[in-house]
PDB file of C-alpha atoms and ligand atoms in Angstrom:
ATOM      1  CA  UNK A   1      70.011 -54.912 184.536  1.00  0.00           C
ATOM      2  CA  UNK A   2      71.872 -57.897 184.079  1.00  0.00           C
ATOM      3  CA  UNK A   3      71.029 -60.597 186.665  1.00  0.00           C
ATOM      4  CA  UNK A   4      73.759 -60.863 189.386  1.00  0.00           C
ATOM      5  CA  UNK A   5      74.848 -64.855 187.623  1.00  0.00           C
ATOM      6  CA  UNK A   6      75.278 -63.971 184.115  1.00  0.00           C
ATOM      7  CA  UNK A   7      77.936 -65.380 182.616  1.00  0.00           C
ATOM      8  CA  UNK A   8      79.851 -62.316 180.295  1.00  0.00           C
ATOM      9  CA  UNK A   9      80.034 -63.458 176.700  1.00  0.00           C
ATOM     10  CA  UNK A  10      83.661 -63.317 176.588  1.00  0.00           C
ATOM     11  CA  UNK A  11      84.064 -65.704 179.524  1.00  0.00           C
ATOM     12  CA  UNK A  12      81.414 -68.115 176.855  1.00  0.00           C
ATOM     13  CA  UNK A  13      84.010 -67.043 173.921  1.00  0.00           C
ATOM     14  CA  UNK A  14      87.033 -68.232 175.907  1.00  0.00           C
ATOM     15  CA  UNK A  15      85.024 -71.436 177.441  1.00  0.00           C
ATOM     16  CA  UNK A  16      84.389 -72.787 174.107  1.00  0.00           C
ATOM     17  CA  UNK A  17      87.393 -72.064 172.510  1.00  0.00           C
ATOM     18  CA  UNK A  18      88.641 -74.375 174.497  1.00  0.00           C
ATOM     19  CA  UNK A  19      85.297 -76.793 174.089  1.00  0.00           C
ATOM     20  CA  UNK A  20      86.322 -76.122 170.309  1.00  0.00           C
ATOM     21  CA  UNK A  21      90.131 -77.513 170.231  1.00  0.00           C
ATOM     22  CA  UNK A  22      89.669 -80.471 172.815  1.00  0.00           C
ATOM     23  CA  UNK A  23      86.889 -81.956 170.879  1.00  0.00           C
ATOM     24  CA  UNK A  24      86.754 -80.061 167.493  1.00  0.00           C
ATOM     25  CA  UNK A  25      82.680 -79.324 168.138  1.00  0.00           C
ATOM     26  CA  UNK A  26      82.136 -75.429 167.315  1.00  0.00           C
ATOM     27  CA  UNK A  27      79.282 -74.112 169.353  1.00  0.00           C
ATOM     28  CA  UNK A  28      75.936 -72.673 167.945  1.00  0.00           C
ATOM     29  CA  UNK A  29      73.929 -70.232 169.117  1.00  0.00           C
ATOM     30  CA  UNK A  30      71.870 -72.815 170.820  1.00  0.00           C
ATOM     31  CA  UNK A  31      75.053 -74.601 172.379  1.00  0.00           C
ATOM     32  CA  UNK A  32      76.650 -71.087 173.543  1.00  0.00           C
ATOM     33  CA  UNK A  33      73.210 -70.605 175.674  1.00  0.00           C
ATOM     34  CA  UNK A  34      73.271 -74.379 176.356  1.00  0.00           C
ATOM     35  CA  UNK A  35      77.374 -73.710 178.092  1.00  0.00           C
ATOM     36  CA  UNK A  36      76.121 -70.074 179.819  1.00  0.00           C
ATOM     37  CA  UNK A  37      73.465 -71.441 181.465  1.00  0.00           C
ATOM     38  CA  UNK A  38      75.904 -74.447 182.463  1.00  0.00           C
ATOM     39  CA  UNK A  39      78.738 -71.763 183.308  1.00  0.00           C
ATOM     40  CA  UNK A  40      75.482 -69.468 185.075  1.00  0.00           C
ATOM     41  CA  UNK A  41      74.844 -72.916 187.369  1.00  0.00           C
ATOM     42  CA  UNK A  42      78.858 -73.846 188.433  1.00  0.00           C
ATOM     43  CA  UNK A  43      80.166 -71.012 188.542  1.00  0.00           C
ATOM     44  CA  UNK A  44      77.731 -68.318 190.029  1.00  0.00           C
ATOM     45  CA  UNK A  45      78.870 -64.664 189.626  1.00  0.00           C
ATOM     46  CA  UNK A  46      81.922 -65.323 187.334  1.00  0.00           C
ATOM     47  CA  UNK A  47      83.647 -62.078 186.391  1.00  0.00           C
ATOM     48  CA  UNK A  48      86.208 -61.754 184.395  1.00  0.00           C
ATOM     49  CA  UNK A  49      88.749 -62.629 186.784  1.00  0.00           C
ATOM     50  CA  UNK A  50      86.711 -65.744 187.573  1.00  0.00           C
ATOM     51  CA  UNK A  51      86.705 -66.435 184.281  1.00  0.00           C
ATOM     52  CA  UNK A  52      90.166 -66.504 183.574  1.00  0.00           C
ATOM     53  CA  UNK A  53      90.500 -68.853 186.727  1.00  0.00           C
ATOM     54  CA  UNK A  54      88.287 -70.807 185.555  1.00  0.00           C
ATOM     55  CA  UNK A  55      89.619 -71.145 182.368  1.00  0.00           C
ATOM     56  CA  UNK A  56      93.518 -71.953 183.050  1.00  0.00           C
ATOM     57  CA  UNK A  57      91.660 -74.267 185.294  1.00  0.00           C
ATOM     58  CA  UNK A  58      90.040 -76.021 182.725  1.00  0.00           C
ATOM     59  CA  UNK A  59      93.076 -75.915 181.011  1.00  0.00           C
ATOM     60  CA  UNK A  60      94.968 -78.300 184.314  1.00  0.00           C
ATOM     61  CA  UNK A  61      92.035 -80.748 184.482  1.00  0.00           C
ATOM     62  CA  UNK A  62      91.152 -82.588 181.938  1.00  0.00           C
ATOM     63  CA  UNK A  63      87.971 -84.883 183.673  1.00  0.00           C
ATOM     64  CA  UNK A  64      85.980 -81.209 183.992  1.00  0.00           C
ATOM     65  CA  UNK A  65      86.908 -79.871 180.581  1.00  0.00           C
ATOM     66  CA  UNK A  66      85.916 -83.666 179.384  1.00  0.00           C
ATOM     67  CA  UNK A  67      82.490 -83.237 181.291  1.00  0.00           C
ATOM     68  CA  UNK A  68      81.440 -80.194 179.412  1.00  0.00           C
ATOM     69  CA  UNK A  69      82.822 -81.428 176.850  1.00  0.00           C
ATOM     70  CA  UNK A  70      79.771 -84.656 176.600  1.00  0.00           C
ATOM     71  CA  UNK A  71      77.233 -81.817 177.558  1.00  0.00           C
ATOM     72  CA  UNK A  72      78.355 -80.056 174.170  1.00  0.00           C
ATOM     73  CA  UNK A  73      77.866 -83.179 172.180  1.00  0.00           C
ATOM     74  CA  UNK A  74      74.730 -83.534 169.426  1.00  0.00           C
ATOM     75  CA  UNK A  75      73.896 -87.109 170.332  1.00  0.00           C
ATOM     76  CA  UNK A  76      70.719 -88.093 167.850  1.00  0.00           C
ATOM     77  CA  UNK A  77      71.254 -90.949 165.565  1.00  0.00           C
ATOM     78  CA  UNK A  78      68.790 -93.930 164.680  1.00  0.00           C
ATOM     79  CA  UNK A  79      69.086 -97.764 163.140  1.00  0.00           C
ATOM     80  CA  UNK A  80      69.266 -97.399 159.566  1.00  0.00           C
ATOM     81  CA  UNK A  81      70.088 -93.749 159.699  1.00  0.00           C
ATOM     82  CA  UNK A  82      70.510 -92.689 155.965  1.00  0.00           C
ATOM     83  CA  UNK A  83      69.650 -96.746 154.442  1.00  0.00           C
ATOM     84  CA  UNK A  84      71.465 -96.078 151.196  1.00  0.00           C
ATOM     85  CA  UNK A  85      74.390 -96.374 153.126  1.00  0.00           C
ATOM     86  CA  UNK A  86      73.219 -99.743 154.675  1.00  0.00           C
ATOM     87  CA  UNK A  87      72.395-100.430 151.230  1.00  0.00           C
ATOM     88  CA  UNK A  88      75.686-100.156 149.736  1.00  0.00           C
ATOM     89  CA  UNK A  89      77.080-102.390 152.405  1.00  0.00           C
ATOM     90  CA  UNK A  90      75.090-104.615 150.989  1.00  0.00           C
ATOM     91  CA  UNK A  91      74.714-104.225 147.354  1.00  0.00           C
ATOM     92  CA  UNK A  92      78.499-103.158 146.903  1.00  0.00           C
ATOM     93  CA  UNK A  93      80.899-103.180 149.778  1.00  0.00           C
ATOM     94  CA  UNK A  94      80.171-106.645 150.873  1.00  0.00           C
ATOM     95  CA  UNK A  95      80.016-108.598 147.299  1.00  0.00           C
ATOM     96  CA  UNK A  96      83.722-106.588 147.079  1.00  0.00           C
ATOM     97  CA  UNK A  97      84.754-108.171 150.065  1.00  0.00           C
ATOM     98  CA  UNK A  98      84.095-111.124 149.146  1.00  0.00           C
ATOM     99  CA  UNK A  99      85.505-111.203 145.924  1.00  0.00           C
ATOM    100  CA  UNK A 100      88.839-110.450 147.959  1.00  0.00           C
ATOM    101  CA  UNK A 101      88.013-112.591 151.078  1.00  0.00           C
ATOM    102  CA  UNK A 102      90.522-115.271 151.300  1.00  0.00           C
ATOM    103  CA  UNK A 103      92.827-112.674 150.614  1.00  0.00           C
ATOM    104  CA  UNK A 104      92.224-110.803 153.632  1.00  0.00           C
ATOM    105  CA  UNK A 105      91.611-114.225 155.702  1.00  0.00           C
ATOM    106  CA  UNK A 106      87.682-114.063 155.820  1.00  0.00           C
ATOM    107  CA  UNK A 107      87.702-111.006 158.396  1.00  0.00           C
ATOM    108  CA  UNK A 108      85.391-108.008 158.218  1.00  0.00           C
ATOM    109  CA  UNK A 109      86.725-105.179 160.132  1.00  0.00           C
ATOM    110  CA  UNK A 110      84.713-101.874 160.700  1.00  0.00           C
ATOM    111  CA  UNK A 111      84.360 -98.667 162.651  1.00  0.00           C
ATOM    112  CA  UNK A 112      81.312 -96.263 163.774  1.00  0.00           C
ATOM    113  CA  UNK A 113      83.819 -93.211 164.553  1.00  0.00           C
ATOM    114  CA  UNK A 114      81.090 -91.418 166.269  1.00  0.00           C
ATOM    115  CA  UNK A 115      78.813 -93.978 167.521  1.00  0.00           C
ATOM    116  CA  UNK A 116      76.415 -92.007 169.858  1.00  0.00           C
ATOM    117  CA  UNK A 117      74.318 -94.027 171.328  1.00  0.00           C
ATOM    118  CA  UNK A 118      75.100 -97.511 169.185  1.00  0.00           C
ATOM    119  CA  UNK A 119      72.292 -97.572 166.651  1.00  0.00           C
ATOM    120  CA  UNK A 120      74.576 -96.939 163.469  1.00  0.00           C
ATOM    121  CA  UNK A 121      77.730 -99.946 164.989  1.00  0.00           C
ATOM    122  CA  UNK A 122      74.252-102.075 165.517  1.00  0.00           C
ATOM    123  CA  UNK A 123      73.276-101.386 162.324  1.00  0.00           C
ATOM    124  CA  UNK A 124      76.292-101.851 160.189  1.00  0.00           C
ATOM    125  CA  UNK A 125      76.831-105.339 162.463  1.00  0.00           C
ATOM    126  CA  UNK A 126      73.329-106.622 161.697  1.00  0.00           C
ATOM    127  CA  UNK A 127      73.494-105.361 158.370  1.00  0.00           C
ATOM    128  CA  UNK A 128      77.202-107.467 156.960  1.00  0.00           C
ATOM    129  CA  UNK A 129      75.809-110.091 160.066  1.00  0.00           C
ATOM    130  CA  UNK A 130      72.944-110.689 157.854  1.00  0.00           C
ATOM    131  CA  UNK A 131      74.928-110.983 154.839  1.00  0.00           C
ATOM    132  CA  UNK A 132      77.730-113.359 156.028  1.00  0.00           C
ATOM    133  CA  UNK A 133      74.240-115.731 157.651  1.00  0.00           C
ATOM    134  CA  UNK A 134      73.492-116.247 154.070  1.00  0.00           C
ATOM    135  CA  UNK A 135      76.511-117.022 152.243  1.00  0.00           C
ATOM    136  CA  UNK A 136      76.065-120.123 154.921  1.00  0.00           C
ATOM    137  CA  UNK A 137      78.606-121.510 157.216  1.00  0.00           C
ATOM    138  CA  UNK A 138      81.297-122.724 154.384  1.00  0.00           C
ATOM    139  CA  UNK A 139      84.431-120.448 155.719  1.00  0.00           C
ATOM    140  CA  UNK A 140      85.278-119.150 158.822  1.00  0.00           C
ATOM    141  CA  UNK A 141      84.724-115.515 158.779  1.00  0.00           C
ATOM    142  CA  UNK A 142      84.771-113.533 162.195  1.00  0.00           C
ATOM    143  CA  UNK A 143      82.565-109.468 161.954  1.00  0.00           C
ATOM    144  CA  UNK A 144      84.487-106.936 164.227  1.00  0.00           C
ATOM    145  CA  UNK A 145      82.982-103.677 164.958  1.00  0.00           C
ATOM    146  CA  UNK A 146      84.870-101.129 166.858  1.00  0.00           C
ATOM    147  CA  UNK A 147      82.587 -98.091 168.073  1.00  0.00           C
ATOM    148  CA  UNK A 148      83.853 -95.399 169.527  1.00  0.00           C
ATOM    149  CA  UNK A 149      82.401 -91.574 170.492  1.00  0.00           C
ATOM    150  CA  UNK A 150      83.895 -88.961 172.739  1.00  0.00           C
ATOM    151  CA  UNK A 151      81.361 -88.809 175.452  1.00  0.00           C
ATOM    152  CA  UNK A 152      80.925 -91.550 178.078  1.00  0.00           C
ATOM    153  CA  UNK A 153      77.422 -91.452 178.963  1.00  0.00           C
ATOM    154  CA  UNK A 154      76.150 -92.056 175.325  1.00  0.00           C
ATOM    155  CA  UNK A 155      78.854 -94.853 175.234  1.00  0.00           C
ATOM    156  CA  UNK A 156      77.189 -96.505 177.932  1.00  0.00           C
ATOM    157  CA  UNK A 157      73.699 -96.828 177.335  1.00  0.00           C
ATOM    158  CA  UNK A 158      74.988 -98.092 173.850  1.00  0.00           C
ATOM    159  CA  UNK A 159      77.052-100.722 175.623  1.00  0.00           C
ATOM    160  CA  UNK A 160      73.689-101.864 177.387  1.00  0.00           C
ATOM    161  CA  UNK A 161      72.767-102.431 173.576  1.00  0.00           C
ATOM    162  CA  UNK A 162      68.851-101.544 175.336  1.00  0.00           C
ATOM    163  CA  UNK A 163      66.365 -99.471 172.764  1.00  0.00           C
ATOM    164  CA  UNK A 164      62.642 -98.359 173.018  1.00  0.00           C
ATOM    165  CA  UNK A 165      60.400 -99.822 171.054  1.00  0.00           C
ATOM    166  CA  UNK A 166      59.794 -96.326 169.196  1.00  0.00           C
ATOM    167  CA  UNK A 167      63.637 -96.403 168.680  1.00  0.00           C
ATOM    168  CA  UNK A 168      63.810 -99.650 166.895  1.00  0.00           C
ATOM    169  CA  UNK A 169      60.623 -98.894 164.220  1.00  0.00           C
ATOM    170  CA  UNK A 170      63.095 -98.139 161.663  1.00  0.00           C
ATOM    171  CA  UNK A 171      65.069-102.047 162.224  1.00  0.00           C
ATOM    172  CA  UNK A 172      63.862-104.109 159.243  1.00  0.00           C
ATOM    173  CA  UNK A 173      61.269-106.608 160.813  1.00  0.00           C
ATOM    174  CA  UNK A 174      63.363-109.547 160.068  1.00  0.00           C
ATOM    175  CA  UNK A 175      66.268-108.499 161.838  1.00  0.00           C
ATOM    176  CA  UNK A 176      64.241-107.370 164.549  1.00  0.00           C
ATOM    177  CA  UNK A 177      63.279-110.822 164.912  1.00  0.00           C
ATOM    178  CA  UNK A 178      66.874-112.327 164.231  1.00  0.00           C
ATOM    179  CA  UNK A 179      69.220-109.718 166.279  1.00  0.00           C
ATOM    180  CA  UNK A 180      67.153-108.671 169.476  1.00  0.00           C
ATOM    181  CA  UNK A 181      65.442-110.090 172.711  1.00  0.00           C
ATOM    182  CA  UNK A 182      62.141-108.502 173.225  1.00  0.00           C
ATOM    183  CA  UNK A 183      61.363-107.468 176.847  1.00  0.00           C
ATOM    184  CA  UNK A 184      58.678-108.687 179.218  1.00  0.00           C
ATOM    185  CA  UNK A 185      57.373-108.279 182.260  1.00  0.00           C
ATOM    186  CA  UNK A 186      58.979-104.737 183.213  1.00  0.00           C
ATOM    187  CA  UNK A 187      60.830-104.765 180.542  1.00  0.00           C
ATOM    188  CA  UNK A 188      57.776-105.383 178.110  1.00  0.00           C
ATOM    189  CA  UNK A 189      58.220-102.215 174.992  1.00  0.00           C
ATOM    190  CA  UNK A 190      62.155-102.940 175.039  1.00  0.00           C
ATOM    191  CA  UNK A 191      64.292-104.712 172.767  1.00  0.00           C
ATOM    192  CA  UNK A 192      67.797-105.893 173.605  1.00  0.00           C
ATOM    193  CA  UNK A 193      70.550-106.672 170.531  1.00  0.00           C
ATOM    194  CA  UNK A 194      71.238-109.958 171.285  1.00  0.00           C
ATOM    195  CA  UNK A 195      74.223-111.636 173.269  1.00  0.00           C
ATOM    196  CA  UNK A 196      75.724-112.831 169.678  1.00  0.00           C
ATOM    197  CA  UNK A 197      75.391-109.418 167.949  1.00  0.00           C
ATOM    198  CA  UNK A 198      76.181-107.431 171.100  1.00  0.00           C
ATOM    199  CA  UNK A 199      79.701-109.614 170.749  1.00  0.00           C
ATOM    200  CA  UNK A 200      80.449-108.407 167.681  1.00  0.00           C
ATOM    201  CA  UNK A 201      80.610-104.381 168.356  1.00  0.00           C
ATOM    202  CA  UNK A 202      83.077-103.155 170.938  1.00  0.00           C
ATOM    203  CA  UNK A 203      82.729 -99.845 171.955  1.00  0.00           C
ATOM    204  CA  UNK A 204      85.439 -97.521 173.209  1.00  0.00           C
ATOM    205  CA  UNK A 205      86.515 -93.776 174.101  1.00  0.00           C
ATOM    206  CA  UNK A 206      87.822 -91.991 171.541  1.00  0.00           C
ATOM    207  CA  UNK A 207      88.876 -88.525 170.236  1.00  0.00           C
ATOM    208  CA  UNK A 208      88.423 -87.911 167.058  1.00  0.00           C
ATOM    209  CA  UNK A 209      90.638 -84.697 167.253  1.00  0.00           C
ATOM    210  CA  UNK A 210      93.685 -86.817 168.783  1.00  0.00           C
ATOM    211  CA  UNK A 211      96.787 -86.565 166.019  1.00  0.00           C
ATOM    212  CA  UNK A 212      96.616 -90.258 165.631  1.00  0.00           C
ATOM    213  CA  UNK A 213      94.366 -93.518 166.567  1.00  0.00           C
ATOM    214  CA  UNK A 214      95.523 -96.940 167.993  1.00  0.00           C
ATOM    215  CA  UNK A 215      94.010 -98.829 164.603  1.00  0.00           C
ATOM    216  CA  UNK A 216      97.060-101.849 164.296  1.00  0.00           C
ATOM    217  CA  UNK A 217      95.237-102.890 160.907  1.00  0.00           C
ATOM    218  CA  UNK A 218      93.512-101.135 158.570  1.00  0.00           C
ATOM    219  CA  UNK A 219      90.004-100.947 158.168  1.00  0.00           C
ATOM    220  CA  UNK A 220      87.474-101.988 155.235  1.00  0.00           C
ATOM    221  CA  UNK A 221      84.678-100.221 156.468  1.00  0.00           C
ATOM    222  CA  UNK A 222      84.732 -96.804 158.063  1.00  0.00           C
ATOM    223  CA  UNK A 223      81.400 -94.761 158.682  1.00  0.00           C
ATOM    224  CA  UNK A 224      81.672 -91.378 160.095  1.00  0.00           C
ATOM    225  CA  UNK A 225      78.890 -89.449 159.672  1.00  0.00           C
ATOM    226  CA  UNK A 226      77.712 -86.211 161.470  1.00  0.00           C
ATOM    227  CA  UNK A 227      80.280 -85.735 163.395  1.00  0.00           C
ATOM    228  CA  UNK A 228      82.020 -83.238 160.842  1.00  0.00           C
ATOM    229  CA  UNK A 229      79.396 -81.018 160.005  1.00  0.00           C
ATOM    230  CA  UNK A 230      79.753 -80.013 164.060  1.00  0.00           C
ATOM    231  CA  UNK A 231      83.578 -78.921 163.258  1.00  0.00           C
ATOM    232  CA  UNK A 232      85.639 -76.453 161.268  1.00  0.00           C
ATOM    233  CA  UNK A 233      86.763 -76.916 158.258  1.00  0.00           C
ATOM    234  CA  UNK A 234      90.625 -76.943 159.162  1.00  0.00           C
ATOM    235  CA  UNK A 235      89.636 -79.674 162.119  1.00  0.00           C
ATOM    236  CA  UNK A 236      87.089 -81.343 158.948  1.00  0.00           C
ATOM    237  CA  UNK A 237      90.114 -82.139 156.753  1.00  0.00           C
ATOM    238  CA  UNK A 238      92.078 -83.456 158.818  1.00  0.00           C
ATOM    239  CA  UNK A 239      90.251 -85.830 160.451  1.00  0.00           C
ATOM    240  CA  UNK A 240      89.009 -87.293 156.848  1.00  0.00           C
ATOM    241  CA  UNK A 241      92.409 -87.524 156.310  1.00  0.00           C
ATOM    242  CA  UNK A 242      93.295 -89.696 159.832  1.00  0.00           C
ATOM    243  CA  UNK A 243      90.487 -91.576 158.779  1.00  0.00           C
ATOM    244  CA  UNK A 244      91.406 -92.156 155.313  1.00  0.00           C
ATOM    245  CA  UNK A 245      94.732 -93.350 156.883  1.00  0.00           C
ATOM    246  CA  UNK A 246      92.991 -96.167 158.798  1.00  0.00           C
ATOM    247  CA  UNK A 247      91.756 -97.599 155.618  1.00  0.00           C
ATOM    248  CA  UNK A 248      92.520-100.900 154.748  1.00  0.00           C
ATOM    249  CA  UNK A 249      93.425-101.372 150.958  1.00  0.00           C
ATOM    250  CA  UNK A 250      90.428-101.039 149.049  1.00  0.00           C
ATOM    251  CA  UNK A 251      88.331-100.330 151.856  1.00  0.00           C
ATOM    252  CA  UNK A 252      85.562 -97.859 152.149  1.00  0.00           C
ATOM    253  CA  UNK A 253      84.439 -94.518 153.793  1.00  0.00           C
ATOM    254  CA  UNK A 254      81.386 -93.182 154.385  1.00  0.00           C
ATOM    255  CA  UNK A 255      80.235 -89.577 155.442  1.00  0.00           C
ATOM    256  CA  UNK A 256      77.001 -88.173 156.328  1.00  0.00           C
ATOM    257  CA  UNK A 257      75.267 -86.509 153.526  1.00  0.00           C
ATOM    258  CA  UNK A 258      75.292 -83.145 155.621  1.00  0.00           C
ATOM    259  CA  UNK A 259      79.523 -83.298 156.461  1.00  0.00           C
ATOM    260  CA  UNK A 260      80.411 -81.941 153.295  1.00  0.00           C
ATOM    261  CA  UNK A 261      83.082 -84.173 152.471  1.00  0.00           C
ATOM    262  CA  UNK A 262      84.662 -83.659 149.375  1.00  0.00           C
ATOM    263  CA  UNK A 263      86.473 -86.738 148.926  1.00  0.00           C
ATOM    264  CA  UNK A 264      90.681 -86.781 149.026  1.00  0.00           C
ATOM    265  CA  UNK A 265      92.482 -87.376 146.024  1.00  0.00           C
ATOM    266  CA  UNK A 266      93.563 -90.488 147.219  1.00  0.00           C
ATOM    267  CA  UNK A 267      90.250 -91.726 147.244  1.00  0.00           C
ATOM    268  CA  UNK A 268      87.868 -92.782 144.761  1.00  0.00           C
ATOM    269  CA  UNK A 269      84.827 -91.599 144.577  1.00  0.00           C
ATOM    270  CA  UNK A 270      81.734 -94.364 144.575  1.00  0.00           C
ATOM    271  CA  UNK A 271      78.843 -91.427 145.858  1.00  0.00           C
ATOM    272  CA  UNK A 272      79.087 -88.217 147.214  1.00  0.00           C
ATOM    273  CA  UNK A 273      79.143 -89.832 150.450  1.00  0.00           C
ATOM    274  CA  UNK A 274      81.186 -93.116 149.496  1.00  0.00           C
ATOM    275  CA  UNK A 275      84.898 -93.099 149.008  1.00  0.00           C
ATOM    276  CA  UNK A 276      86.986 -96.325 148.604  1.00  0.00           C
ATOM    277  CA  UNK A 277      90.863 -96.475 148.721  1.00  0.00           C
ATOM    278  CA  UNK A 278      92.159 -98.431 146.413  1.00  0.00           C
ATOM    279  CA  UNK A 279      93.222-102.045 146.015  1.00  0.00           C
ATOM    280  CA  UNK A 280      96.532-102.895 147.460  1.00  0.00           C
ATOM    281  CA  UNK A 281      96.939-105.566 144.923  1.00  0.00           C
TER     282      UNK A 281
HETATM  283  C1  LIG B 301      75.261 -86.535 165.734  1.00  0.00           C
HETATM  284  S1  LIG B 301      75.682 -88.159 166.736  1.00  0.00           S
HETATM  285  C2  LIG B 301      75.527 -89.063 164.836  1.00  0.00           C
HETATM  286  C3  LIG B 301      75.474 -90.124 165.563  1.00  0.00           C
HETATM  287  C4  LIG B 301      75.641 -91.281 164.393  1.00  0.00           C
HETATM  288  N1  LIG B 301      77.638 -91.609 163.756  1.00  0.00           N
HETATM  289  C5  LIG B 301      74.681 -91.585 162.994  1.00  0.00           C
HETATM  290  O1  LIG B 301      75.255 -90.656 162.173  1.00  0.00           O
HETATM  291  O2  LIG B 301      73.586 -91.436 163.776  1.00  0.00           O
HETATM  292  C6  LIG B 301      78.221 -87.443 166.840  1.00  0.00           C
HETATM  293  C7  LIG B 301      78.564 -87.857 167.793  1.00  0.00           C
HETATM  294  O3  LIG B 301      79.701 -87.893 167.928  1.00  0.00           O
HETATM  295  C8  LIG B 301      80.336 -87.692 168.725  1.00  0.00           C
HETATM  296  N2  LIG B 301      81.574 -86.624 168.519  1.00  0.00           N
HETATM  297  C9  LIG B 301      81.743 -85.045 168.674  1.00  0.00           C
HETATM  298  N3  LIG B 301      82.993 -85.105 168.636  1.00  0.00           N
HETATM  299  C10 LIG B 301      83.578 -86.148 168.427  1.00  0.00           C
HETATM  300  C11 LIG B 301      85.148 -86.081 168.796  1.00  0.00           C
HETATM  301  N4  LIG B 301      85.835 -84.958 168.714  1.00  0.00           N
HETATM  302  N5  LIG B 301      85.426 -87.509 168.671  1.00  0.00           N
HETATM  303  C12 LIG B 301      84.273 -88.582 168.679  1.00  0.00           C
HETATM  304  N6  LIG B 301      83.237 -88.520 168.675  1.00  0.00           N
HETATM  305  C13 LIG B 301      83.020 -86.816 168.620  1.00  0.00           C
HETATM  306  C14 LIG B 301      79.244 -87.509 169.909  1.00  0.00           C
HETATM  307  O4  LIG B 301      79.510 -86.724 170.892  1.00  0.00           O
HETATM  308  C15 LIG B 301      77.671 -87.759 169.294  1.00  0.00           C
HETATM  309  O5  LIG B 301      77.557 -88.559 169.685  1.00  0.00           O
END
């Protein structure tokens, strides 16, 4: 017997399609089950007509759809994830930016698109700040890291910048010492990103499915990793094109190792997951 509050597959399909249209996220089987459970709690005994009415409601109530979408995001992340990318920042990107520094006004603009709870943008900021510190104080460098996500809950946590000992395990000891404050008393076992590093990173809500991104200037570095993997092929390609359009001349685009990004004809491939736009010069 079907339980009274069971949600019809057809209803899950309809709501899943709205979620995908709004966020790009294609629901896996596990997420479809989670969605069915959520709908069963929200709308007990939803019949076919009730579902159609609820979908109409979702179309008109961005806040309700946003809440559902947020619950369908996968927020797994960690510091220095895919370590070779951070090596590349240090060994390839930084020397190149330094060479072109005078022309670029001694400014580095980086973007973590789909930043989750902040480990990725803080890792980028730490590595780049470390490169700048090693350079010495000769030139007036500025470092700006924009970090965006669709899910307001992860952004709230990211802004706080507080992580457990377990979460900072992968931060190299030297960077941990310089860029984190160790909690004491009731906060023992917690680490907070220093005020100085938090000021480098600006968090903002942005849906990467938006037609255009409000970027006034091009970015030298864009990380968009482990986000596109949840999108369908068409949305993925459109995403990469929009991101590439936000690169400054000579800018670098990093994708996740499982995102399946194969590049774009106007980007040069440096590795299977790192691409560069031609320099403007
Ligand atoms: C698996 S996490 C990846 C975090 C980080 N980039 C990394 O590689 O560790 C994916 C993040 O993408 C975000 N996301 C999913 N769809 C999005 C969209 N349409 N716009 C913006 N962010 C999105 C999710 O909220 C989630 O925080």
